[in-house]
Every structure is written in C-alpha cells, then in structure tokens.
Short mmCIF file of C-alpha atoms in Angstrom, two decimals:
data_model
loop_
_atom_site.label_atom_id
_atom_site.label_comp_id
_atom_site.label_asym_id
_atom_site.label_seq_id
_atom_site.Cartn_x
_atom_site.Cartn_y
_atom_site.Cartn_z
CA UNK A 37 -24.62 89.51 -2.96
CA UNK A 38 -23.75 93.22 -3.61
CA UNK A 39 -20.17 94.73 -3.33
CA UNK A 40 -20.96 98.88 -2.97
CA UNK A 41 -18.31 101.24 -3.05
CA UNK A 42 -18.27 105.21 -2.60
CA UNK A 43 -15.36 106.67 -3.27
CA UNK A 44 -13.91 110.28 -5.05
CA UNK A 45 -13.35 110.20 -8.88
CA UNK A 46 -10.06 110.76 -10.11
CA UNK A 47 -9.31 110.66 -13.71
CA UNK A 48 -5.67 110.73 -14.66
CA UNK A 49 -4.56 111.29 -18.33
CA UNK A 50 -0.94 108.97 -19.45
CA UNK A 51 1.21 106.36 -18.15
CA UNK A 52 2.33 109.40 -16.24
CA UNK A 53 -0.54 109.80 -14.38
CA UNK A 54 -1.11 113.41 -14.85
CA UNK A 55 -4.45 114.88 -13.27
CA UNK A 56 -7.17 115.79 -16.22
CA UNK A 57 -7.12 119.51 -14.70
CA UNK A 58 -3.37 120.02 -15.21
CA UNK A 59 -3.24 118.30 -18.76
CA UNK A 60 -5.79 120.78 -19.77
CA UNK A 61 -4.26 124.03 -18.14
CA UNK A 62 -0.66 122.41 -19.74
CA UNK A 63 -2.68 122.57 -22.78
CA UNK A 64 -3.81 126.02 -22.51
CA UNK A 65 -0.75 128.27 -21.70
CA UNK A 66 0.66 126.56 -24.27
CA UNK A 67 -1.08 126.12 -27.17
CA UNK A 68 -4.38 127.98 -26.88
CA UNK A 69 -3.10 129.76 -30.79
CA UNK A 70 -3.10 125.92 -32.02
CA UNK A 71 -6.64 125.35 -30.33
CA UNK A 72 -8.25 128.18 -31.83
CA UNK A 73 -7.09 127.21 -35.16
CA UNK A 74 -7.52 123.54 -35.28
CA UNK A 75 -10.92 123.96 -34.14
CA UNK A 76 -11.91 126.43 -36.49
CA UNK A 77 -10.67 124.39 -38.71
CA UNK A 78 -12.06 121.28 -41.24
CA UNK A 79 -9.10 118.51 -39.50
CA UNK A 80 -11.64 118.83 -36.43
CA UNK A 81 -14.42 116.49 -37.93
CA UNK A 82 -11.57 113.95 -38.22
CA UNK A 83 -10.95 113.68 -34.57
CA UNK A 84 -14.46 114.47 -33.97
CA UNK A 85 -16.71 110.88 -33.04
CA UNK A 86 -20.32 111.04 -34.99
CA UNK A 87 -23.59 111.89 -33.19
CA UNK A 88 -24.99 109.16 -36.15
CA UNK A 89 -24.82 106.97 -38.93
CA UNK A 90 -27.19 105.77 -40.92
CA UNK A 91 -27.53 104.45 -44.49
CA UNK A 92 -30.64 106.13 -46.74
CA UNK A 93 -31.46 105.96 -50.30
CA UNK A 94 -33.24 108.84 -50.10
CA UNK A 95 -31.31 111.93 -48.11
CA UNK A 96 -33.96 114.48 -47.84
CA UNK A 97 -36.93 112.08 -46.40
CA UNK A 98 -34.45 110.11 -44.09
CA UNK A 99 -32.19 113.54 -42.69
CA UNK A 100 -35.12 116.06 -42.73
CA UNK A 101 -37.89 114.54 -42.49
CA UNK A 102 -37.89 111.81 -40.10
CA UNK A 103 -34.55 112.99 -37.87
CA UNK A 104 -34.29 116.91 -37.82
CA UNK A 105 -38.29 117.61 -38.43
CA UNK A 106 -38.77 115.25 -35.39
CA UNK A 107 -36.09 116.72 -32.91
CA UNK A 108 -37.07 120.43 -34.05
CA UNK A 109 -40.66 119.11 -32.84
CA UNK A 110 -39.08 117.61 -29.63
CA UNK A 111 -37.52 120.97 -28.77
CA UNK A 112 -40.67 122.50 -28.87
CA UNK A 113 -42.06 123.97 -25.15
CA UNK A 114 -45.12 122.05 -25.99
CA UNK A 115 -43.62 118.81 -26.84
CA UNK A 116 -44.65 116.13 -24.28
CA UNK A 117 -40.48 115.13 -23.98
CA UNK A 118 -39.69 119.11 -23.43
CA UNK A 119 -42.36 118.95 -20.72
CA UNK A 120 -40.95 115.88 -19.27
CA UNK A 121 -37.40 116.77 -19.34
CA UNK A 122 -38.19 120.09 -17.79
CA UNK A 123 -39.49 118.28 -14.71
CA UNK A 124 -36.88 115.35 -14.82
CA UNK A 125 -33.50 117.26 -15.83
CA UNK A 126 -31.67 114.08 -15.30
CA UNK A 127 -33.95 111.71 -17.30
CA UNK A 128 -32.46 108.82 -19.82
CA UNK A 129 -33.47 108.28 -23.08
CA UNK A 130 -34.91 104.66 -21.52
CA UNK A 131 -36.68 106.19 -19.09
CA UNK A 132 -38.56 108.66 -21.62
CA UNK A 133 -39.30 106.16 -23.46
CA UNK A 134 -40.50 103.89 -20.50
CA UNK A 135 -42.94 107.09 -19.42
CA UNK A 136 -44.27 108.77 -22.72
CA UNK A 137 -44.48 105.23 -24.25
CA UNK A 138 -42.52 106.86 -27.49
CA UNK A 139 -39.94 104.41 -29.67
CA UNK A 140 -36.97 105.17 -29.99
CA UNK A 141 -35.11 107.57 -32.31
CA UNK A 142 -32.27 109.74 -32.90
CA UNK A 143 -34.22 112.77 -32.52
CA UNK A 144 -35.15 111.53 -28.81
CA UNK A 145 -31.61 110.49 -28.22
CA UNK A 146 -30.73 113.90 -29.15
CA UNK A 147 -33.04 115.79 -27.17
CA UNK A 148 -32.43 113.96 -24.42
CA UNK A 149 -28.46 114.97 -24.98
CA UNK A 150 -29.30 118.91 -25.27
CA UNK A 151 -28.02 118.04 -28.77
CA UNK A 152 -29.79 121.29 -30.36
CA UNK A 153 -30.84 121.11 -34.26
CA UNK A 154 -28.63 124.24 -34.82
CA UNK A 155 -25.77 122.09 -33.92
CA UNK A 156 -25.99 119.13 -36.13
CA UNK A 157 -23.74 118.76 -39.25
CA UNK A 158 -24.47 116.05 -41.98
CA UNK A 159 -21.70 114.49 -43.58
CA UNK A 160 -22.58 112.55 -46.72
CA UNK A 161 -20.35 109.72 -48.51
CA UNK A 162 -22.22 108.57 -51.77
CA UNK A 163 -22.04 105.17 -53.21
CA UNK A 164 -23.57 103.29 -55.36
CA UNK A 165 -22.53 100.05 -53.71
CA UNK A 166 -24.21 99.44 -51.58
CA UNK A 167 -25.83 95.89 -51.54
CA UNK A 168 -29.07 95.09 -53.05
CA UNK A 169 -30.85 93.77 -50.77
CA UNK A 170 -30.06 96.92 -48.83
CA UNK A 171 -34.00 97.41 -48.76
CA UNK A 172 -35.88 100.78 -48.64
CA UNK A 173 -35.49 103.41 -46.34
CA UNK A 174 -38.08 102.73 -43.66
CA UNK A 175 -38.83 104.56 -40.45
CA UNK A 176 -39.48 101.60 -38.27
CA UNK A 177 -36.21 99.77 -37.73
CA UNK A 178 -37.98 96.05 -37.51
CA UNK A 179 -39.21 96.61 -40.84
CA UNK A 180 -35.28 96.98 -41.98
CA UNK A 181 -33.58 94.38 -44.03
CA UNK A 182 -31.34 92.00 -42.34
CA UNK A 183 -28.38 93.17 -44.96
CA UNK A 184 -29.24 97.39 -43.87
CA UNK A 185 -29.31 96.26 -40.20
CA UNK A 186 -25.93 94.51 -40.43
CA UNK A 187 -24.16 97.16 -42.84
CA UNK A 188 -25.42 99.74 -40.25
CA UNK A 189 -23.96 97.41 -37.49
CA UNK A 190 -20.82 97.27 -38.56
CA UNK A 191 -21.00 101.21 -39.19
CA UNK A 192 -21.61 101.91 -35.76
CA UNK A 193 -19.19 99.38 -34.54
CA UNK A 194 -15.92 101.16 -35.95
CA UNK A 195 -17.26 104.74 -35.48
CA UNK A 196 -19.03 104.62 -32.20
CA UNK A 197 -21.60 107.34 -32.37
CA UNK A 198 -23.28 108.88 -29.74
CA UNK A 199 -26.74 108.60 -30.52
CA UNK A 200 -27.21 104.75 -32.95
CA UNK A 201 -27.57 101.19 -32.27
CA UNK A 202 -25.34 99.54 -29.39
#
C-alpha cells in the first residue's frame, strides 16, 4: 500500500512560525551592512558546511590530481557527463552513474551540483596523528584501509558535507 499526497510547500523559520520570505526581507532592511561584511569576511567558513573531507598523505596527488584535474575534465563541453547533463538538466549523481557506467567521485558529485572548480576552497589541518594503519592514499575507495574508512566516517558524520560518504 501507498499513501500519496500533493500538497503546497511551506517552510516556516522559528517557534514563531515566520514565513522563509519575510525572515529574509526582515533580514535585509535591516542588516544588509552586517551581510556584506560577514560574508566578505573569514567568520563565514565557520558557519559555512564543507563540500568535502577527506584524509591524504599526499595533498597535491589527492586535491589536484585526482579531485580538481577530474572535475575541470568533467566541465569540459566534450566530457561525456557535460553532454549528458546538457540533455538531462535534472539528472542525479546515481543516475549518471547508472548511464555512463562511471564510479563515483567528488568531482562527479560536484559537477552534477554546478559546483564550478573556480569555486572550491581547500582548507588544510595538518597532523601527524593520524593512525598508522591509516594506509596510503588510494583512488579506489575499496582499496582503503578499514582505519581511513572509519576516521573518514566519523569526519563526515559531525561535518556533513555536501559531496562525501553517507
């Protein structure tokens, strides 16, 4: 059995109830000085949630070469995922998958998002603790250690990025 319901969306903001519209134009006459400062500002990336997290040993092969190098080719008019998304605007990352029988990666998560390369930001926190049977940096995730693929868990658990593991 199926229960199907169509009804109108209406998003309300507080235990007052207060439409989404009028909390943003509230927002606006208000404090439109404050918006343009806070997000020019660094305090943004606080309140900001991640597009990814991962855990590399080595930066420049896991960040440029195997995410942006791969989404730069994605964006490309060529790229069989540009083609496809031009024909099927409202396409999932699943469902590209499914058709171009591609893994998947954060550079097709991002493409599929509009997410363009110029956009991205990497932040960086360097340790050296991380565990030791961390494992290397590999670019098939079934080849990752069991202690990378729970450390990266956990990761994406308390940050909930856009594009990662779910």
């Amino acid at each position: 059995m199926r229960y199907i319901s169509t009804s109108q969306l209406s998003l309300v903001f507080g235990h007052k109830q207060q439409g989404v519209s009028d909390v943003l134009n509230e927002v606006i006459v208000t404090s439109d000085e404050f918006l343009a400062s806070f997000f020019k500002s660094d305090a943004v990336q606080t309140f900001t949630r991640p597009i990814y997290i991962g855990i590399a040993k080595d930066l420049y092969t896991r960040v440029y070469d195997q995410h942006y190098s791969s989404l730069l080719s994605m964006w490309e008019d060529t790229s069989p995922v540009s083609k496809y998304l031009s024909v099927n605007a409202d396409a999932t990352v699943q469902t590209v998958m499914d058709n171009l029988s591609i893994p998947h990666s954060f550079a097709l998560e991002a493409r599929v998002r509009q997410i363009a390369p110029i956009d991205l930001i990497v932040h960086i926190y360097p340790t050296e603790s991380l565990p030791k049977d961390i494992g290397p940096d590999v670019d098939d995730p079934q080849c990752e250690s069991a202690a990378r693929r729970a450390l990266e868990t956990l990761l994406q658990l308390v940050a909930d990025p856009i594009c990662g593991r779910r």
